[in-house]
Short mmCIF file of C-alpha atoms and ligand atoms in Angstrom, two decimals:
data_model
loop_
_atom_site.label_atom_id
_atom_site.label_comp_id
_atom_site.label_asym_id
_atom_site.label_seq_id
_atom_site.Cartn_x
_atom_site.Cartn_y
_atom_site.Cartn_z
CA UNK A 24 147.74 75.43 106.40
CA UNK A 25 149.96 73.40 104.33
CA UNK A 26 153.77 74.40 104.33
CA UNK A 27 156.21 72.28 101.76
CA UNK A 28 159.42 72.67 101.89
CA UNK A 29 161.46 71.54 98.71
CA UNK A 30 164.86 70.81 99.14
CA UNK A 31 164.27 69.66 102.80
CA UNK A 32 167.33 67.46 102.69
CA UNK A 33 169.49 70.27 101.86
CA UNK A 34 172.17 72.36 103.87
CA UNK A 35 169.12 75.67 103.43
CA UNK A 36 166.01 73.35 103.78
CA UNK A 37 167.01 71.65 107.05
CA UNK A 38 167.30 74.91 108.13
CA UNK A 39 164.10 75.72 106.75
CA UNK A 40 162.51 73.22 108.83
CA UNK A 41 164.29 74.20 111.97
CA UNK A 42 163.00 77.66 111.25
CA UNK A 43 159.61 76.67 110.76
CA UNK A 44 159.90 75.09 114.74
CA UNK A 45 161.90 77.90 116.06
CA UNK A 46 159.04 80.37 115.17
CA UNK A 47 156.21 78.34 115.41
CA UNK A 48 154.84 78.84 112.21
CA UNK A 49 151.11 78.14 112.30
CA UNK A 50 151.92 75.02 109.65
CA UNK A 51 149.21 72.31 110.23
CA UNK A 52 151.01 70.14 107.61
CA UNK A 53 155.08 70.07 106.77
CA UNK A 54 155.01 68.41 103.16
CA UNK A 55 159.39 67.84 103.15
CA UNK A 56 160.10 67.42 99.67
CA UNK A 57 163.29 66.30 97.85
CA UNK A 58 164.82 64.41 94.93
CA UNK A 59 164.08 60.61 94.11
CA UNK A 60 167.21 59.41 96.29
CA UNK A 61 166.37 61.49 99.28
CA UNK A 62 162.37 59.34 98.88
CA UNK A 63 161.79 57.67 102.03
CA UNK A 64 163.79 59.19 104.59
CA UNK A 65 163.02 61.10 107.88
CA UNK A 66 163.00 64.24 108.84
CA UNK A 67 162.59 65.14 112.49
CA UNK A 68 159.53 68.22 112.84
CA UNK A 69 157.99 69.37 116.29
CA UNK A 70 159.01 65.74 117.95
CA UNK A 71 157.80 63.48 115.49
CA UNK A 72 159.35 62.27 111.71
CA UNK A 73 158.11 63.38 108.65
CA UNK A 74 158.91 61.40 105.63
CA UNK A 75 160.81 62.98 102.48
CA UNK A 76 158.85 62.39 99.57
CA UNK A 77 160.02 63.09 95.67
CA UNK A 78 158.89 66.42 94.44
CA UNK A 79 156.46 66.53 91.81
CA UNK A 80 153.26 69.01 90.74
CA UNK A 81 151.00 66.29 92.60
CA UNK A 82 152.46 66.33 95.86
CA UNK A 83 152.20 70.15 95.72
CA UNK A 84 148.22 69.65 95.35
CA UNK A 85 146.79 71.55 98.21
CA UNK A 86 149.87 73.30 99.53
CA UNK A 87 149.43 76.61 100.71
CA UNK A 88 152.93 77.90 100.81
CA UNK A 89 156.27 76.40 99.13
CA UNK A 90 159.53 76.97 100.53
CA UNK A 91 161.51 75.94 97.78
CA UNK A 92 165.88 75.28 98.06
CA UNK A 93 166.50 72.90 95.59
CA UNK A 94 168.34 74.93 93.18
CA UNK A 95 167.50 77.29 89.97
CA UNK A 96 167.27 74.51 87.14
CA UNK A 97 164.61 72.42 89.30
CA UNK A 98 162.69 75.37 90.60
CA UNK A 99 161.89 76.43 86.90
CA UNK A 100 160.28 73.16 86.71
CA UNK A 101 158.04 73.77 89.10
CA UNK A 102 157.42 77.09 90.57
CA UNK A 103 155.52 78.75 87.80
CA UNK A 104 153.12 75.61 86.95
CA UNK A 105 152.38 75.44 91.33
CA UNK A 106 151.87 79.20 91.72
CA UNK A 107 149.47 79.06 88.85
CA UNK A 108 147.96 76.08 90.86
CA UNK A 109 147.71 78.55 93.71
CA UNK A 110 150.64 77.81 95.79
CA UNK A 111 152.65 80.54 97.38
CA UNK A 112 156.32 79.49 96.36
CA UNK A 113 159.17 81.42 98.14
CA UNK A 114 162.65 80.43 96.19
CA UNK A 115 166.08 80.39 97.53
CA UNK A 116 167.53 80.21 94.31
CA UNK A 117 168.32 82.85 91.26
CA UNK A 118 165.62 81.70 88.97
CA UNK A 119 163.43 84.34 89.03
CA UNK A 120 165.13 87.52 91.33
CA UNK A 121 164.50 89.75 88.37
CA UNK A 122 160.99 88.92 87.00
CA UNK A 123 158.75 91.52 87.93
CA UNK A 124 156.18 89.26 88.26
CA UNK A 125 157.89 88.18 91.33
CA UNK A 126 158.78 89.93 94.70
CA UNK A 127 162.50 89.98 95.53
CA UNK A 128 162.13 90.77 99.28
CA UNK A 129 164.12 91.41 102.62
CA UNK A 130 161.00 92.11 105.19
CA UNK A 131 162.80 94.34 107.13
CA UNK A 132 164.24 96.48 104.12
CA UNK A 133 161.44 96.67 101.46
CA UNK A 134 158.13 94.68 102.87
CA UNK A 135 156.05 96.71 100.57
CA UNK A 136 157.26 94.24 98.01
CA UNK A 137 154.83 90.98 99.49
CA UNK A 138 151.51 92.12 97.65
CA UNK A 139 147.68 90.66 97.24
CA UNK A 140 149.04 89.94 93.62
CA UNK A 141 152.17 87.95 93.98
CA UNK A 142 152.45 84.08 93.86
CA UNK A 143 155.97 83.98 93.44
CA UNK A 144 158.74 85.57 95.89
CA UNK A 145 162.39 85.06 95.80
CA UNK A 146 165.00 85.17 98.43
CA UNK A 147 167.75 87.46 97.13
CA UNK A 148 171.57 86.37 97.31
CA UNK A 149 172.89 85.55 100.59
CA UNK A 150 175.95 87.76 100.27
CA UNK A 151 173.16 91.05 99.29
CA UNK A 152 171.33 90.41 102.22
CA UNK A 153 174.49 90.70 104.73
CA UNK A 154 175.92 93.56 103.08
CA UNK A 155 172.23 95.49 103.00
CA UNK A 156 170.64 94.65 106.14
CA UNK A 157 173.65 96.56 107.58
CA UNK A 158 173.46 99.61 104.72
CA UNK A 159 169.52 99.98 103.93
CA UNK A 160 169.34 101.48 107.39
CA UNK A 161 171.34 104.01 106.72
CA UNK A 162 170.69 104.79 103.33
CA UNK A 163 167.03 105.61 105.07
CA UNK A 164 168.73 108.03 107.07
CA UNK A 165 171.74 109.70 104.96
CA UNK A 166 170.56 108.40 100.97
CA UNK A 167 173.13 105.77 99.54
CA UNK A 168 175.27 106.77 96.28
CA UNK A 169 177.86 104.44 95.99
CA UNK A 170 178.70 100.97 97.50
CA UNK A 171 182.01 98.82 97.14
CA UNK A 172 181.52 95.59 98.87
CA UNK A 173 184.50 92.73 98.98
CA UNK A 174 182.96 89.38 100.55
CA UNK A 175 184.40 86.66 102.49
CA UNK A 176 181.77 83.68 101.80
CA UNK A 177 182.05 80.47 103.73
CA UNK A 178 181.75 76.80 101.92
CA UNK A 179 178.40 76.38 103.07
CA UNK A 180 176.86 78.96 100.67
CA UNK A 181 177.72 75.92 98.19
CA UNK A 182 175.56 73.57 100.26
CA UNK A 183 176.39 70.03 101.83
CA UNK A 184 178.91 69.63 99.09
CA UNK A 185 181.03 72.57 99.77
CA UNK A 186 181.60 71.41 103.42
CA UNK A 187 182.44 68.01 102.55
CA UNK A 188 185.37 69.66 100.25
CA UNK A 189 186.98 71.49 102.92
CA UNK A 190 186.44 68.88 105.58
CA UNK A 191 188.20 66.39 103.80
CA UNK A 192 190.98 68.67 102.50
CA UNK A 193 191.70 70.02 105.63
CA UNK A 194 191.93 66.04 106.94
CA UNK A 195 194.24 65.86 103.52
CA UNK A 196 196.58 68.48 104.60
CA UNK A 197 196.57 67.48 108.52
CA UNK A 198 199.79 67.78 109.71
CA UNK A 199 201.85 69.25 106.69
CA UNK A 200 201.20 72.92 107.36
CA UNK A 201 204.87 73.70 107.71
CA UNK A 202 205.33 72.22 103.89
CA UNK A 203 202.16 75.02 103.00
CA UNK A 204 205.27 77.95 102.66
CA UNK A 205 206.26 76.16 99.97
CA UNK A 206 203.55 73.38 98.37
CA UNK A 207 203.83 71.27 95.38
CA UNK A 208 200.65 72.30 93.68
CA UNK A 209 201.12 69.29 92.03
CA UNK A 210 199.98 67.47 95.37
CA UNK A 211 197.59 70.24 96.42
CA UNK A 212 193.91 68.21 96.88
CA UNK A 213 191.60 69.58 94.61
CA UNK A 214 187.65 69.33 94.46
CA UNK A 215 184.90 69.70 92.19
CA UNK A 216 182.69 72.22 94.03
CA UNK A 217 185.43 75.07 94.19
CA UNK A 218 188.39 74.30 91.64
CA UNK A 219 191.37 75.47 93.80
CA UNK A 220 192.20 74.01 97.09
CA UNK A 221 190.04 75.39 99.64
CA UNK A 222 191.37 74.20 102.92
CA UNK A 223 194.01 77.01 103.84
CA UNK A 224 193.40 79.59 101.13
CA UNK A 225 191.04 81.71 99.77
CA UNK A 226 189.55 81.50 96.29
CA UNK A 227 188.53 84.76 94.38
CA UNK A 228 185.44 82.78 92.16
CA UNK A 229 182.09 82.36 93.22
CA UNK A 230 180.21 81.22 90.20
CA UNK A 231 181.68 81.20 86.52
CA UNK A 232 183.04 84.83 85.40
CA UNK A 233 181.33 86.43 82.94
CA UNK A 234 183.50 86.75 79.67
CA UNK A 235 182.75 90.27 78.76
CA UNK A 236 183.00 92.04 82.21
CA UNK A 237 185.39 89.41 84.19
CA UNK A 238 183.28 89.94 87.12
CA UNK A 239 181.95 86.68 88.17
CA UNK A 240 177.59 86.17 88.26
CA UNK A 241 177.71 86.12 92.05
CA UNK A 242 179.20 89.30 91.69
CA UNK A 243 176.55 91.09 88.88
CA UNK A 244 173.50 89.43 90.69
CA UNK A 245 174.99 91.33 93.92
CA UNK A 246 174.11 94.12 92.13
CA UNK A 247 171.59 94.17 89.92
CA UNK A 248 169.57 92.81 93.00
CA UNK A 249 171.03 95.68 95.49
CA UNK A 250 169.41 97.75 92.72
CA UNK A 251 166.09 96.22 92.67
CA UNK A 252 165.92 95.82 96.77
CA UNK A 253 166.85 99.59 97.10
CA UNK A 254 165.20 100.74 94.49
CA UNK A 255 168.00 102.65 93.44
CA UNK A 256 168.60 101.75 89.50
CA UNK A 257 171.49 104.34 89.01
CA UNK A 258 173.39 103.00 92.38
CA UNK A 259 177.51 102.50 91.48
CA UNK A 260 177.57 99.24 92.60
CA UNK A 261 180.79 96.45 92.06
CA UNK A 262 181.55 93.41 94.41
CA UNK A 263 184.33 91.29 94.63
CA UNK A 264 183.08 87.69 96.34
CA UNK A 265 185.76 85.73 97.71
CA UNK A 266 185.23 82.01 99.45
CA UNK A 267 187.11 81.64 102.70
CA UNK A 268 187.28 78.25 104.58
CA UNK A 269 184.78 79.32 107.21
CA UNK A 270 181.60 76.50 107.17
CA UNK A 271 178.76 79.11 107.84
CA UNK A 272 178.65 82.66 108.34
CA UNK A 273 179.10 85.05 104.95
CA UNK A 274 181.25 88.73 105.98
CA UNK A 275 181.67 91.56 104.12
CA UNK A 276 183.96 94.48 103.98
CA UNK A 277 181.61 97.76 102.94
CA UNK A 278 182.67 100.89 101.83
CA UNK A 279 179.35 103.11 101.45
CA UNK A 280 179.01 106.34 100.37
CA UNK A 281 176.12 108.50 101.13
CA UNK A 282 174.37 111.74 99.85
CA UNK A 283 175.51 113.55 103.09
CA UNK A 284 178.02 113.03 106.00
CA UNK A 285 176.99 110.10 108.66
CA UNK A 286 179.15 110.09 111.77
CA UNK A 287 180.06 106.58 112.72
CA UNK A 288 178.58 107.47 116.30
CA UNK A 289 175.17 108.02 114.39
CA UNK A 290 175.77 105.63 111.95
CA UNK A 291 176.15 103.09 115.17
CA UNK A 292 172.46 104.77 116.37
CA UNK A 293 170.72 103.68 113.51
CA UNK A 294 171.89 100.50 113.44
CA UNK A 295 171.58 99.66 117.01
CA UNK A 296 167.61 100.61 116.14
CA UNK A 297 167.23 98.42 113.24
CA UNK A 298 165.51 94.83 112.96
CA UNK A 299 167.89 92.28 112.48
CA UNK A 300 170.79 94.04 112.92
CA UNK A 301 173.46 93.43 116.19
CA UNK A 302 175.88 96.35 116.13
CA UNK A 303 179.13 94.93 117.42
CA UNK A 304 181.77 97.68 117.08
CA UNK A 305 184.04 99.11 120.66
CA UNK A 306 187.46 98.40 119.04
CA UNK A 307 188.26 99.54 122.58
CA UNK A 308 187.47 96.21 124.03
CA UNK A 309 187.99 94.39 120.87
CA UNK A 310 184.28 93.90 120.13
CA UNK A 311 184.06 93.43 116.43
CA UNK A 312 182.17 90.66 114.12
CA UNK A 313 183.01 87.39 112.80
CA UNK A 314 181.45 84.40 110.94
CA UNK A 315 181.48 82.20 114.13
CA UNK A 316 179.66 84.65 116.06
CA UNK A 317 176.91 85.03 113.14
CA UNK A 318 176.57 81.54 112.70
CA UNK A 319 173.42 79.86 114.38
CA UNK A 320 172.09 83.16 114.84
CA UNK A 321 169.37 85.56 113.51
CA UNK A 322 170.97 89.30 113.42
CA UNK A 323 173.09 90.30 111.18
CA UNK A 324 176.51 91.60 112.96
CA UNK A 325 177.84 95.22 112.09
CA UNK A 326 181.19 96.79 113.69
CA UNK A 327 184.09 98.51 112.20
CA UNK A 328 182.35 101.29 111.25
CA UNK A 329 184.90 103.96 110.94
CA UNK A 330 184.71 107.47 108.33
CA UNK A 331 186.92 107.02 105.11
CA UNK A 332 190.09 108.84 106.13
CA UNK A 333 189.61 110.76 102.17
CA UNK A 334 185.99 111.06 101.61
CA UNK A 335 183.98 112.43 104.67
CA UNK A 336 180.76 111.00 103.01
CA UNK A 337 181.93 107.27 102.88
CA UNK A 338 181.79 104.75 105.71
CA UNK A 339 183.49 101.68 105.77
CA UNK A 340 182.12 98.91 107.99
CA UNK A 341 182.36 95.19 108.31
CA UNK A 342 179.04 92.86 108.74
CA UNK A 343 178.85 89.61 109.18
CA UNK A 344 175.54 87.07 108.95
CA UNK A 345 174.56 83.21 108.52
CA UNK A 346 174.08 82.50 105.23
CA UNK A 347 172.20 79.55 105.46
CA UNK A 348 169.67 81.50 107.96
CA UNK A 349 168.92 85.31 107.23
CA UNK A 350 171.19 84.44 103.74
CA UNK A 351 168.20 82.06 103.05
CA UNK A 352 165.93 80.19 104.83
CA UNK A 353 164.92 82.83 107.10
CA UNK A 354 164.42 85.33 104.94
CA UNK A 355 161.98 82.68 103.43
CA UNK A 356 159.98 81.95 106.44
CA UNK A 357 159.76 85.99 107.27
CA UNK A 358 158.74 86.57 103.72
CA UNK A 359 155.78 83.38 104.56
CA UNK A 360 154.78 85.24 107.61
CA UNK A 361 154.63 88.29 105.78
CA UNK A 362 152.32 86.61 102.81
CA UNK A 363 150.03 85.07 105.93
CA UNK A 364 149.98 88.74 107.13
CA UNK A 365 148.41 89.70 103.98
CA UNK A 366 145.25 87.22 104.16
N1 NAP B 413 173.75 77.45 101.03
C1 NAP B 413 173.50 78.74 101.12
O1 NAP B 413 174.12 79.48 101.90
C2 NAP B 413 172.46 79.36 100.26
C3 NAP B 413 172.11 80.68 100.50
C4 NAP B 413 171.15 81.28 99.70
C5 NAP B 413 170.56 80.54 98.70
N2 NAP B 413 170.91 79.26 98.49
C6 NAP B 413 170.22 78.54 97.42
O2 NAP B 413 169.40 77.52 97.99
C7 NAP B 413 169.34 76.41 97.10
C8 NAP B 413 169.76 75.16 97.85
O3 NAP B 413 171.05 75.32 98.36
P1 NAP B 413 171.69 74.34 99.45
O4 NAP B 413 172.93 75.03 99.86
O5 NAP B 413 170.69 73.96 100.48
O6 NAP B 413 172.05 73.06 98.53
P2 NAP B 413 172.20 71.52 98.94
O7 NAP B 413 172.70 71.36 100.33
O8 NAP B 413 172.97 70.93 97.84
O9 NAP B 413 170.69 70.97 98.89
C9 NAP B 413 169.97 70.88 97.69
C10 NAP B 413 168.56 70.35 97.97
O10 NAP B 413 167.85 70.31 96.72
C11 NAP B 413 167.31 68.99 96.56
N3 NAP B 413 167.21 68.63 95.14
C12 NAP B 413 168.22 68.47 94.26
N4 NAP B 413 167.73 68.07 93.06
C13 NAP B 413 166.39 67.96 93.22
C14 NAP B 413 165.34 67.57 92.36
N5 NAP B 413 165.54 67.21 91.09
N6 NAP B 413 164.06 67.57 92.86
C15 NAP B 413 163.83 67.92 94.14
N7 NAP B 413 164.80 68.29 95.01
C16 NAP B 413 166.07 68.31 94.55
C17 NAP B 413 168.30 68.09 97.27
O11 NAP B 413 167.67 66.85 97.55
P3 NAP B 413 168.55 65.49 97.67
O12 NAP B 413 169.12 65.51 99.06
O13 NAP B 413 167.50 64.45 97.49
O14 NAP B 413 169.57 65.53 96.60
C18 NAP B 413 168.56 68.92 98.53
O15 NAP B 413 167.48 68.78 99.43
C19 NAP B 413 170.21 76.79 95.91
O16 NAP B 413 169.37 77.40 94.94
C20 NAP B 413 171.14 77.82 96.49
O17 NAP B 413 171.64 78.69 95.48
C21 NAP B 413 171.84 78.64 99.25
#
């Protein structure tokens, strides 16, 4: 069995190879593949080093399964031509979430999707698979209508980059927090990777905004893949995606309304029964989610669940997961082990 992983330099694909350990996935070969300037260096794999080699079609020859997180513009180049080669390719990015031709999967919400007949899976949007890990469940049990979802994404959903940026703006700012009440935006530090200052604020774009609707694309691929996943192509559906200086962890702020009434006590029951999913929620002792708590972990964290004070068939609840590990690369290693469960 020979796993690549493309992108292995990256903020997802170190995590992909972490992944790969944590699980032991039966890999006989890890091919870590990157760009030409990554060529050459080492990447540590089940105690010894592996060395990053440029991708290309030839060093795909033979793979079994690609694990690809190298972005959407270089996984067109390759992903089609190695599938039709044979290889397995699992994508992190948006390139291909709405071919049919490919599977847009989250195992524990619609595994039906990894077929015999598939080369080609995609991991759907990080945010999507916080925000349905904790709803799918309960759509099972109560049938979902409507969904209004508000996100609070941290700066490593834009990679290595994104950290940098706030790391050095929050070294920028260092000691003039008092001045903050009242900044010069003139002197505000600015980056390239989100635009506004990050460090100490919030900023309400994730991706470029779509002219015609003024939602941004992070926001209509929220939905049109919560459609697909759910299979549910008449679901009202809007997100507003927000980036928060947080460095791993994506939350989100649901408000979910169902077919028929769901208690939060049952609502809790379901959850507390479902794969991947850590209900955190007795206000009583102050036991609710956060981004810190998600981070490094597997489940994704679900408290605040409380009845809409208005609508007796709408929950609100707050969830909370790492985006660089259910958001991506482990929803790409369970969708492998899925694929190896089909042979
Ligand atoms: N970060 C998240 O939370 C998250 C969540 C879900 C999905 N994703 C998706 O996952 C993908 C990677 O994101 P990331 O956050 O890991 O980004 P990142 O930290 O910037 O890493 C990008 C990776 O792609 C490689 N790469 C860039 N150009 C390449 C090329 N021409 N050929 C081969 N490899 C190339 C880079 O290699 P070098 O080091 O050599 O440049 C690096 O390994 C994106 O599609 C992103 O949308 C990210």
């Amino acid at each position: 069995m020979r796993v690549a992983v493309v992108g292995a330099t990256g903020a997802v694909g170190r995590e992909m190879i972490r992944i790969l350990q944590e699980r032991d996935f039966p890999a006989d070969v890890v091919v870590p593949l990157a760009s030409e300037r990554s060529a050459g260096r080492a990447i540590a794999f089940r105690g010894r080093e592996l060395e990053v080699r440029p991708l290309s079609l030839e060093a795909l020859d033979g793979v079994d399964i690609a694990l690809s997180s190298c972005g959407g513009a270089v996984a067109r180049t390759f992903v089609p031509q190695a599938a039709e080669r044979g290889t397995v390719c699992v994508d992190n990015s948006s390139a291909f979430r709405m071919e049919p031709w490919a599977g847009l999967v989250i195992p524990e919400i619609n595994p039906e999707e990894v077929r015999p007949d598939r080369r080609v899976y995609c991991v759907p949007n990080c945010t999507i698979i916080t925000t349905l890990m904790a709803v799918a469940p309960l759509h099972r049990a109560a049938g979902l209508r409507a969904l209004s979802v508000a996100s609070y994404q941290a700066v490593s959903g834009a990679g290595h980059k994104g950290v940098r940026e706030l790391a050095e703006q929050i070294g920028k700012l260092a000691g003039s927090e008092e001045e903050l009440g009242h900044p010069d935006p003139e002197a505000l530090p600015r980056g390239e990777v989100f635009g506004k200052t990050i460090a100490y604020n919030v900023v309400a774009k994730i991706d470029a905004f779509d002219p015609e609707t003024g939602f941004t694309f992070e926001e209509i691929k929220m939905a049109r893949e919560a459609k697909r996943i759910l299979a549910l192509p008449d679901l009202e559906i809007a997100a507003t995606c927000v980036r928060v200086p947080v460095v791993t962890g994506h939350s989100v702020a649901v408000e979910a309304t169902f077919e028929r009434e769901l208690a939060p006590t049952e609502a809790r029951e379901i959850l507390a029964a479902a794969p991947g999913v850590r209900v955190m929620d007795d206000p009583a002792n102050l036991v609710y989610p956060s981004p810190l708590e998600a981070a490094g972990g597997d489940d994704v964290l679900v408290g605040r669940i409380r009845r809409h004070p208005d609508r007796p068939a709408t929950l609100l609840l707050f969830a909370c997961g790492d985006n660089l590990r259910k958001g991506a690369a482990l929803n790409a290693v369970q969708i492998a082990e899925a694929v190896l469960r089909l042979r």
